[in-house]
Amino acid sequence: MQNTQILTNFALLKTEAMQTNPDLKKDLSFEDFKTEVLNDYKLAVTSRECSLLGRREVLTGKAKFGIFGDGKEVPQLALAKAFKDGDFRSGYYRDQTFMMAIGELNIQQFFAGLYGHPDLAHDPMSAGRQMGGHFATHSLDESGNWKDLTKQKNSSSDISPTAGQMPRLLGLAQASKIYRQVKGIDTTNFSEKGNEVAWGTIGNASTSEGLFFETINAAGVLQAPMVMSVWDDEYGISVHARHQTTKENISEILKGFQRDEDNKGFEIFRVNGWDYPALVETYQNAGKIAREEHVPVLIHVNELTQPQGHSTSGSHERYKDENRLAWEAEYDCNVKLREWMIANGIATDEELKAIESAIKKDVREGKKAAWIAFTQPLKQEQQELLALLENVANSSANKVFITKLKNDLAEIKEPIRKDIISTARKALRYVVSESTTEKTQLVNWINAYFEKIQPKYSSHLYSESPKSALTIKEVKPTYDESSEEVDARLVLRDNFDAIFGKYPETLVFGEDAGHIGDVNQGLEGMQAKYGELRVSDVGIREATILGQGIGMALRGLRPIAEIQYLDYILYALQIMSDDLATIQYRTSGRQKAPLIVRTRGHRLEGIWHSGSQMGGIINLVRGIHVLVPRNMTKAAGFYNTLLESDEPALIVECLNGYRLKEKMPSNIGEFKTPLGVVETIREGSDITLVSYGSTLRIIEQAAKELQEVGIDAEIIDIQSLLPFDLSHDIVKSVAKTNRLMVIDEDVPGGASAYILNEILNTQNAYKHLDSKPQTLAAQQHRPAYGTDGDYFSKPSVEDVFEAVYNVMHEANPSNFPKLR
Ligand SMILES: Cc1ncc(C[n+]2csc(CCOP(=O)(O)OP(=O)(O)O)c2C)c(N)n1
Ligand SMILES: [Mg+2]
């Protein structure tokens, strides 16, 4: 391309940019243009240098693993130019250049991330919780309050599972549509008229994942403003595109998504990753289309390379032939940018060499500073313990052994915390039977160390802000003379009505949630009242329903994502587990997605409509509250509680409860069910029966029948599996009855094992037991169809009766003779 033509292109681009920023100069002089390109080149070289040195740090043992953005620098510069304040990125581990270009990652921070520095001030991406190459910006301040996201460039926090960034991208984009089109939402901090674009990045091989295709289709349907970049280097680790993608060409096979005069769809661009001016132009166009028209765009960036191979775990010489390696050297995007600059008179070879060597020095210095900052506190802690151990040794009969431990620790030049604390804990064993002040000092030191250091690795699994769901107080439902017994779904519906009226930023979406008001009509009439954007039908796509919710919640909306049946949550469970459950944790509290996942389950029909797999769920979603209300009033109260809080939760309504009668509370929309609080629904003295959800109705019937033979059972409804009985009320019941049975419709060893562990280990109920603690669960197989299928698969009234009776028989055979 000729100099003048490039200049014209840039000038045009600048003129467009000017429309949103009148302060920019109208014409771009050649000097300005040069400065801008040179600045880009500096970023590209800095980023590359970080990758090269980063790999060395791993290979010399200073960091554990490295995955870098080398070979993908230039397209990311183009992306950064089109990226505006308020926009969001949802991408993957190659994007360091972009993060540097938007000013959110410097050299020292890059290396702090590589070392795993557990301090946000040094590693703002994750405080050392994620491996390097997983990027994020801070949406929240240190108290957990929203920052003004419209005044900063935003990146949702990355996750490692390939294509896992896709579902959330959909929601990040959809939020702009909501902010642009739904009236009455306070957009402060979140949006300027819905002008924000959500920018996705993904590797070519990762487009093979179902999540990619599901998201692309959904974005086309929703017409959400997202720009999706595919960084195509022909490989996914060692596996070539011929094994990954039909026709080895993702934009070719996605052609059917291209919009035309008659149909809405995508705009699709293809561009080579080493062609700087073409990239800049493409990204400007893409940004404009998405921003102004709210049309999704796909940019297939071809001919990218991996100068150092996939990661530090291997070398690409094992699977790329000489020709490919030679081609990669020639088409390295930084090399091509350099050639282009020289060819167009932007800089001379000499000038660029001077820039490159200055940058090399900067990167070395930044790396050194990061290493010193990382190791300094550790060395200090080492010295502190060494001094203490010296004293402990001198006052101990086991001086030789403690001195040996001390000397071993002293020899470690660059200690990690494991070296330090494990030495202290081992030393303590040598003075266990001594009673010196030095021993007490050591004990105190170890305890204080854990108190100080453990939170660096364990904080923020749940919200630590004043809006934590655990701080929301109970408000009981009230009833007056006019309160009628109604179908329970109406309690939910009227409560949703109150919610949508009270909080304009709430919205619900799911399969059949819109027009018919969900399969059980808990949302009947809501779409007509609140519009199709707030109460929506969506495609059958559970993973992206979840992701849509995450993305919108990350941008300040309060989505309720509906999964039609609990059984089908398995499609979304990966995203719940990998993304939603870890958001606060992996950002050390700097991002949150207070998404409510609504679903229905427990005891209905057959293998895929019984909704019983709670054990699997609770163990995969720590970080999300899991609530199992036994009726719709309790469920409605949970929605009300959660909307006052800033945390994500899963609410499982009882599938067979919608048509049962419940009294309509007079304080609809106001009453709140507290989290982590159990409820005793029947008092008794002989045994404590613990359960949740629909199974409780079976247990209540069994308890009546047990009473007839003289067994007085107490029944406790757990209500909230995560968090679990925060004030330890169950053990108080066991202290009274001295017997315990956990009843659950999940498989043996499923949720019942979790519940038993909480009661026996956490609450120490074993002390009070006169009989073996029992669990009564379903069969190992999935429930068979029909009423008989249910009877022979899940605990029945007779099963509960006999199991409880047997406990009493064992305790008192003369009063309770053997049944069978
Ligand atoms: C779900 C999942 N499967 C496998 C992996 C391991 N893995 C990490 S990166 C990668 C290859 C990705 O290739 P591509 O999408 O082309 O990105 P590139 O690294 O080439 O930029 C694989 C298989 C993973 N992280 N997640
Ligand atoms: Mg690839």
mmCIF file of C-alpha atoms in Angstrom, residues 96-360:
data_model
loop_
_atom_site.group_PDB
_atom_site.id
_atom_site.type_symbol
_atom_site.label_atom_id
_atom_site.label_comp_id
_atom_site.label_asym_id
_atom_site.label_seq_id
_atom_site.Cartn_x
_atom_site.Cartn_y
_atom_site.Cartn_z
ATOM 1 C CA GLN A 96 -1.632 -9.606 26.648
ATOM 2 C CA THR A 97 -0.894 -7.084 23.875
ATOM 3 C CA PHE A 98 -4.462 -5.857 23.938
ATOM 4 C CA MET A 99 -4.361 -5.497 27.718
ATOM 5 C CA MET A 100 -1.140 -3.512 27.425
ATOM 6 C CA ALA A 101 -2.579 -1.370 24.646
ATOM 7 C CA ILE A 102 -5.630 -0.365 26.706
ATOM 8 C CA GLY A 103 -3.310 0.526 29.586
ATOM 9 C CA GLU A 104 -4.419 -2.239 31.928
ATOM 10 C CA LEU A 105 -1.246 -4.326 32.030
ATOM 11 C CA ASN A 106 2.323 -3.157 32.392
ATOM 12 C CA ILE A 107 5.567 -5.077 32.261
ATOM 13 C CA GLN A 108 5.917 -5.509 35.987
ATOM 14 C CA GLN A 109 2.315 -6.646 36.359
ATOM 15 C CA PHE A 110 2.808 -9.106 33.516
ATOM 16 C CA PHE A 111 5.641 -10.774 35.417
ATOM 17 C CA ALA A 112 3.841 -10.535 38.757
ATOM 18 C CA GLY A 113 1.082 -12.602 37.157
ATOM 19 C CA LEU A 114 3.592 -15.104 35.846
ATOM 20 C CA TYR A 115 5.105 -15.563 39.316
ATOM 21 C CA GLY A 116 1.666 -15.750 40.955
ATOM 22 C CA HIS A 117 2.107 -12.749 43.203
ATOM 23 C CA PRO A 118 -0.848 -13.071 45.637
ATOM 24 C CA ASP A 119 -1.488 -9.371 45.933
ATOM 25 C CA LEU A 120 -3.831 -7.340 43.738
ATOM 26 C CA ALA A 121 -1.543 -4.331 43.974
ATOM 27 C CA HIS A 122 1.043 -6.358 42.060
ATOM 28 C CA ASP A 123 -1.060 -8.748 40.016
ATOM 29 C CA PRO A 124 -4.301 -6.841 39.336
ATOM 30 C CA MET A 125 -5.534 -9.640 37.062
ATOM 31 C CA SER A 126 -6.232 -12.171 39.817
ATOM 32 C CA ALA A 127 -3.884 -11.618 42.792
ATOM 33 C CA GLY A 128 -1.949 -14.698 41.773
ATOM 34 C CA ARG A 129 -4.991 -16.979 41.725
ATOM 35 C CA GLN A 130 -4.932 -17.597 38.004
ATOM 36 C CA MET A 131 -1.949 -18.586 35.920
ATOM 37 C CA GLY A 132 -0.472 -15.787 33.866
ATOM 38 C CA GLY A 133 -2.305 -14.890 30.699
ATOM 39 C CA HIS A 134 -5.730 -14.739 32.351
ATOM 40 C CA PHE A 135 -6.782 -11.128 32.226
ATOM 41 C CA ALA A 136 -9.313 -8.907 33.993
ATOM 42 C CA THR A 137 -10.050 -5.324 34.903
ATOM 43 C CA HIS A 138 -11.638 -4.151 38.119
ATOM 44 C CA SER A 139 -15.355 -3.459 38.015
ATOM 45 C CA LEU A 140 -15.541 -3.057 41.789
ATOM 46 C CA ASP A 141 -13.618 -0.959 44.257
ATOM 47 C CA GLU A 142 -12.058 -2.425 47.394
ATOM 48 C CA SER A 143 -15.389 -2.259 49.240
ATOM 49 C CA GLY A 144 -17.212 -4.157 46.522
ATOM 50 C CA ASN A 145 -18.999 -1.105 45.065
ATOM 51 C CA TRP A 146 -19.392 -0.644 41.332
ATOM 52 C CA LYS A 147 -16.899 1.633 39.661
ATOM 53 C CA ASP A 148 -18.063 3.754 36.729
ATOM 54 C CA LEU A 149 -17.675 1.156 33.977
ATOM 55 C CA THR A 150 -18.500 3.724 31.287
ATOM 56 C CA LYS A 151 -15.307 5.602 32.077
ATOM 57 C CA GLN A 152 -12.936 2.674 31.772
ATOM 58 C CA LYS A 153 -12.061 -0.109 29.358
ATOM 59 C CA ASN A 154 -13.365 -3.361 30.757
ATOM 60 C CA SER A 155 -12.267 -6.940 30.525
ATOM 61 C CA SER A 156 -14.303 -9.734 32.054
ATOM 62 C CA SER A 157 -12.057 -12.156 33.858
ATOM 63 C CA ASP A 158 -10.734 -15.010 31.692
ATOM 64 C CA ILE A 159 -11.180 -18.704 32.367
ATOM 65 C CA SER A 160 -9.064 -21.551 31.001
ATOM 66 C CA PRO A 161 -11.647 -23.918 29.497
ATOM 67 C CA THR A 162 -11.511 -23.324 25.750
ATOM 68 C CA ALA A 163 -14.562 -21.375 24.488
ATOM 69 C CA GLY A 164 -15.695 -20.841 28.090
ATOM 70 C CA GLN A 165 -15.497 -17.106 27.408
ATOM 71 C CA MET A 166 -18.253 -17.349 24.780
ATOM 72 C CA PRO A 167 -21.502 -17.640 26.783
ATOM 73 C CA ARG A 168 -20.671 -14.644 28.949
ATOM 74 C CA LEU A 169 -19.783 -12.610 25.835
ATOM 75 C CA LEU A 170 -23.381 -12.969 24.695
ATOM 76 C CA GLY A 171 -24.658 -11.371 27.897
ATOM 77 C CA LEU A 172 -22.070 -8.607 27.839
ATOM 78 C CA ALA A 173 -23.359 -7.689 24.379
ATOM 79 C CA GLN A 174 -27.038 -8.146 25.197
ATOM 80 C CA ALA A 175 -26.700 -5.738 28.118
ATOM 81 C CA SER A 176 -26.128 -2.884 25.636
ATOM 82 C CA LYS A 177 -29.354 -3.782 23.916
ATOM 83 C CA ILE A 178 -31.218 -3.741 27.211
ATOM 84 C CA TYR A 179 -29.680 -0.428 28.225
ATOM 85 C CA ARG A 180 -30.504 1.114 24.848
ATOM 86 C CA GLN A 181 -34.060 -0.140 24.572
ATOM 87 C CA VAL A 182 -35.555 -0.662 28.014
ATOM 88 C CA LYS A 183 -36.849 2.496 29.598
ATOM 89 C CA GLY A 184 -36.534 3.340 33.265
ATOM 90 C CA ILE A 185 -33.224 1.660 34.133
ATOM 91 C CA ASP A 186 -30.683 3.789 35.942
ATOM 92 C CA THR A 187 -27.723 3.465 33.574
ATOM 93 C CA THR A 188 -25.268 5.412 35.751
ATOM 94 C CA ASN A 189 -21.969 3.514 35.930
ATOM 95 C CA PHE A 190 -22.980 1.027 33.253
ATOM 96 C CA SER A 191 -24.002 2.444 29.904
ATOM 97 C CA GLU A 192 -24.224 5.421 27.596
ATOM 98 C CA LYS A 193 -27.363 4.657 25.630
ATOM 99 C CA GLY A 194 -26.264 1.097 24.990
ATOM 100 C CA ASN A 195 -23.318 2.229 22.865
ATOM 101 C CA GLU A 196 -20.955 -0.352 24.320
ATOM 102 C CA VAL A 197 -19.571 -3.193 22.242
ATOM 103 C CA ALA A 198 -18.619 -6.580 23.675
ATOM 104 C CA TRP A 199 -15.450 -7.852 22.033
ATOM 105 C CA GLY A 200 -14.716 -11.567 22.043
ATOM 106 C CA THR A 201 -11.514 -13.355 21.180
ATOM 107 C CA ILE A 202 -10.985 -17.075 20.653
ATOM 108 C CA GLY A 203 -8.370 -19.370 19.124
ATOM 109 C CA ASN A 204 -9.168 -21.089 15.857
ATOM 110 C CA ALA A 205 -9.188 -24.569 17.378
ATOM 111 C CA SER A 206 -11.470 -23.570 20.219
ATOM 112 C CA THR A 207 -14.173 -22.701 17.685
ATOM 113 C CA SER A 208 -14.686 -26.473 17.485
ATOM 114 C CA GLU A 209 -16.400 -26.298 20.867
ATOM 115 C CA GLY A 210 -20.190 -26.385 21.030
ATOM 116 C CA LEU A 211 -20.151 -23.242 23.162
ATOM 117 C CA PHE A 212 -18.750 -21.285 20.237
ATOM 118 C CA PHE A 213 -21.482 -22.309 17.823
ATOM 119 C CA GLU A 214 -24.215 -21.935 20.417
ATOM 120 C CA THR A 215 -23.084 -18.391 21.162
ATOM 121 C CA ILE A 216 -22.732 -17.379 17.523
ATOM 122 C CA ASN A 217 -26.229 -18.566 16.738
ATOM 123 C CA ALA A 218 -27.697 -16.884 19.800
ATOM 124 C CA ALA A 219 -25.949 -13.585 19.029
ATOM 125 C CA GLY A 220 -27.361 -13.678 15.499
ATOM 126 C CA VAL A 221 -30.835 -14.240 16.881
ATOM 127 C CA LEU A 222 -30.537 -11.546 19.533
ATOM 128 C CA GLN A 223 -28.697 -9.098 17.258
ATOM 129 C CA ALA A 224 -26.449 -8.252 20.135
ATOM 130 C CA PRO A 225 -23.542 -5.837 19.601
ATOM 131 C CA MET A 226 -20.571 -8.161 19.806
ATOM 132 C CA VAL A 227 -17.454 -8.337 17.682
ATOM 133 C CA MET A 228 -15.967 -11.805 17.688
ATOM 134 C CA SER A 229 -12.326 -12.197 16.683
ATOM 135 C CA VAL A 230 -10.890 -15.590 15.820
ATOM 136 C CA TRP A 231 -7.100 -15.652 16.141
ATOM 137 C CA ASP A 232 -6.258 -18.288 13.527
ATOM 138 C CA ASP A 233 -2.777 -19.804 13.720
ATOM 139 C CA GLU A 234 -3.939 -23.088 12.149
ATOM 140 C CA TYR A 235 -3.189 -25.028 15.302
ATOM 141 C CA GLY A 236 -4.695 -25.966 18.641
ATOM 142 C CA ILE A 237 -1.589 -27.068 20.527
ATOM 143 C CA SER A 238 -0.302 -29.782 18.146
ATOM 144 C CA VAL A 239 -3.557 -30.455 16.319
ATOM 145 C CA HIS A 240 -3.836 -28.936 12.874
ATOM 146 C CA ALA A 241 -6.907 -27.193 11.501
ATOM 147 C CA ARG A 242 -7.686 -30.180 9.265
ATOM 148 C CA HIS A 243 -8.737 -32.046 12.426
ATOM 149 C CA GLN A 244 -10.536 -29.067 13.884
ATOM 150 C CA THR A 245 -12.644 -27.237 11.349
ATOM 151 C CA THR A 246 -14.638 -28.270 8.291
ATOM 152 C CA LYS A 247 -12.890 -26.840 5.214
ATOM 153 C CA GLU A 248 -10.213 -25.672 7.679
ATOM 154 C CA ASN A 249 -11.895 -22.310 7.557
ATOM 155 C CA ILE A 250 -14.231 -20.989 10.220
ATOM 156 C CA SER A 251 -15.428 -17.884 8.360
ATOM 157 C CA GLU A 252 -16.116 -19.951 5.265
ATOM 158 C CA ILE A 253 -18.377 -22.347 7.107
ATOM 159 C CA LEU A 254 -20.095 -19.539 8.997
ATOM 160 C CA LYS A 255 -21.052 -17.811 5.746
ATOM 161 C CA GLY A 256 -24.659 -18.767 6.250
ATOM 162 C CA PHE A 257 -24.775 -16.374 9.183
ATOM 163 C CA GLN A 258 -23.927 -13.414 6.926
ATOM 164 C CA ARG A 259 -26.712 -10.849 6.993
ATOM 165 C CA ASP A 260 -28.331 -9.834 3.718
ATOM 166 C CA GLU A 261 -31.042 -7.514 2.567
ATOM 167 C CA ASP A 262 -33.819 -9.814 3.691
ATOM 168 C CA ASN A 263 -32.382 -11.308 6.822
ATOM 169 C CA LYS A 264 -30.663 -10.171 9.940
ATOM 170 C CA GLY A 265 -27.481 -11.978 10.794
ATOM 171 C CA PHE A 266 -23.777 -11.342 11.174
ATOM 172 C CA GLU A 267 -21.346 -9.131 9.350
ATOM 173 C CA ILE A 268 -18.315 -11.289 8.568
ATOM 174 C CA PHE A 269 -14.801 -10.039 7.803
ATOM 175 C CA ARG A 270 -11.657 -11.921 6.914
ATOM 176 C CA VAL A 271 -8.244 -10.303 7.291
ATOM 177 C CA ASN A 272 -4.638 -11.392 7.563
ATOM 178 C CA GLY A 273 -3.136 -11.051 11.020
ATOM 179 C CA TRP A 274 0.113 -9.491 9.789
ATOM 180 C CA ASP A 275 -1.534 -6.772 7.693
ATOM 181 C CA TYR A 276 -1.536 -3.778 10.045
ATOM 182 C CA PRO A 277 -3.419 -1.181 7.932
ATOM 183 C CA ALA A 278 -6.034 -3.701 6.849
ATOM 184 C CA LEU A 279 -6.511 -4.791 10.446
ATOM 185 C CA VAL A 280 -6.932 -1.235 11.673
ATOM 186 C CA GLU A 281 -9.526 -0.551 9.037
ATOM 187 C CA THR A 282 -11.393 -3.808 9.615
ATOM 188 C CA TYR A 283 -11.616 -3.245 13.346
ATOM 189 C CA GLN A 284 -12.855 0.310 12.931
ATOM 190 C CA ASN A 285 -15.584 -0.900 10.572
ATOM 191 C CA ALA A 286 -16.546 -3.771 12.805
ATOM 192 C CA GLY A 287 -16.755 -1.569 15.880
ATOM 193 C CA LYS A 288 -18.909 0.958 14.075
ATOM 194 C CA ILE A 289 -21.378 -1.643 12.797
ATOM 195 C CA ALA A 290 -21.762 -3.287 16.190
ATOM 196 C CA ARG A 291 -21.930 -0.016 18.101
ATOM 197 C CA GLU A 292 -24.302 1.872 15.874
ATOM 198 C CA GLU A 293 -26.478 -0.839 14.385
ATOM 199 C CA HIS A 294 -26.328 -3.435 17.158
ATOM 200 C CA VAL A 295 -25.342 -6.092 14.677
ATOM 201 C CA PRO A 296 -22.908 -8.860 15.625
ATOM 202 C CA VAL A 297 -19.674 -9.086 13.673
ATOM 203 C CA LEU A 298 -17.214 -11.920 13.158
ATOM 204 C CA ILE A 299 -13.616 -11.135 12.240
ATOM 205 C CA HIS A 300 -11.624 -14.117 11.099
ATOM 206 C CA VAL A 301 -7.978 -13.134 11.536
ATOM 207 C CA ASN A 302 -5.888 -15.487 9.427
ATOM 208 C CA GLU A 303 -2.220 -16.257 9.014
ATOM 209 C CA LEU A 304 -1.165 -15.808 12.603
ATOM 210 C CA THR A 305 1.804 -17.573 14.139
ATOM 211 C CA GLN A 306 3.145 -18.959 17.407
ATOM 212 C CA PRO A 307 6.834 -18.013 17.504
ATOM 213 C CA GLN A 308 7.418 -19.989 20.693
ATOM 214 C CA GLY A 309 4.835 -22.715 20.193
ATOM 215 C CA HIS A 310 1.735 -23.211 22.313
ATOM 216 C CA SER A 311 3.005 -22.861 25.876
ATOM 217 C CA THR A 312 5.991 -23.632 28.069
ATOM 218 C CA SER A 313 4.825 -27.254 28.296
ATOM 219 C CA GLY A 314 6.181 -28.250 24.908
ATOM 220 C CA SER A 315 7.974 -27.231 21.746
ATOM 221 C CA HIS A 316 6.281 -26.797 18.395
ATOM 222 C CA GLU A 317 9.231 -28.211 16.489
ATOM 223 C CA ARG A 318 7.736 -31.599 17.398
ATOM 224 C CA TYR A 319 4.710 -31.086 15.182
ATOM 225 C CA LYS A 320 5.435 -28.280 12.692
ATOM 226 C CA ASP A 321 7.570 -29.084 9.686
ATOM 227 C CA GLU A 322 10.417 -26.931 8.382
ATOM 228 C CA ASN A 323 8.254 -25.243 5.804
ATOM 229 C CA ARG A 324 5.704 -24.203 8.346
ATOM 230 C CA LEU A 325 8.360 -22.957 10.740
ATOM 231 C CA ALA A 326 10.021 -20.962 7.952
ATOM 232 C CA TRP A 327 6.669 -19.506 6.923
ATOM 233 C CA GLU A 328 5.927 -18.538 10.525
ATOM 234 C CA ALA A 329 9.270 -16.749 10.800
ATOM 235 C CA GLU A 330 8.544 -14.806 7.644
ATOM 236 C CA TYR A 331 4.921 -13.952 8.437
ATOM 237 C CA ASP A 332 5.478 -13.136 12.087
ATOM 238 C CA CYS A 333 3.143 -10.138 12.499
ATOM 239 C CA ASN A 334 5.733 -8.022 14.300
ATOM 240 C CA VAL A 335 8.275 -8.667 11.544
ATOM 241 C CA LYS A 336 5.730 -7.687 8.915
ATOM 242 C CA LEU A 337 4.740 -4.541 10.786
ATOM 243 C CA ARG A 338 8.395 -3.604 10.982
ATOM 244 C CA GLU A 339 8.909 -4.159 7.252
ATOM 245 C CA TRP A 340 5.829 -2.133 6.446
ATOM 246 C CA MET A 341 6.982 0.769 8.593
ATOM 247 C CA ILE A 342 10.341 0.874 6.878
ATOM 248 C CA ALA A 343 8.827 0.495 3.417
ATOM 249 C CA ASN A 344 6.473 3.401 4.087
ATOM 250 C CA GLY A 345 9.039 5.730 5.560
ATOM 251 C CA ILE A 346 7.614 5.647 9.058
ATOM 252 C CA ALA A 347 10.954 4.678 10.595
ATOM 253 C CA THR A 348 14.379 3.502 9.554
ATOM 254 C CA ASP A 349 15.911 0.188 10.453
ATOM 255 C CA GLU A 350 18.312 2.013 12.735
ATOM 256 C CA GLU A 351 15.596 3.886 14.563
ATOM 257 C CA LEU A 352 13.701 0.679 15.115
ATOM 258 C CA LYS A 353 16.805 -1.107 16.377
ATOM 259 C CA ALA A 354 17.285 1.648 18.934
ATOM 260 C CA ILE A 355 13.656 1.306 20.033
ATOM 261 C CA GLU A 356 13.978 -2.472 20.271
ATOM 262 C CA SER A 357 17.071 -2.408 22.420
ATOM 263 C CA ALA A 358 15.591 0.223 24.749
ATOM 264 C CA ILE A 359 12.485 -1.947 25.150
ATOM 265 C CA LYS A 360 14.585 -5.038 25.857
#
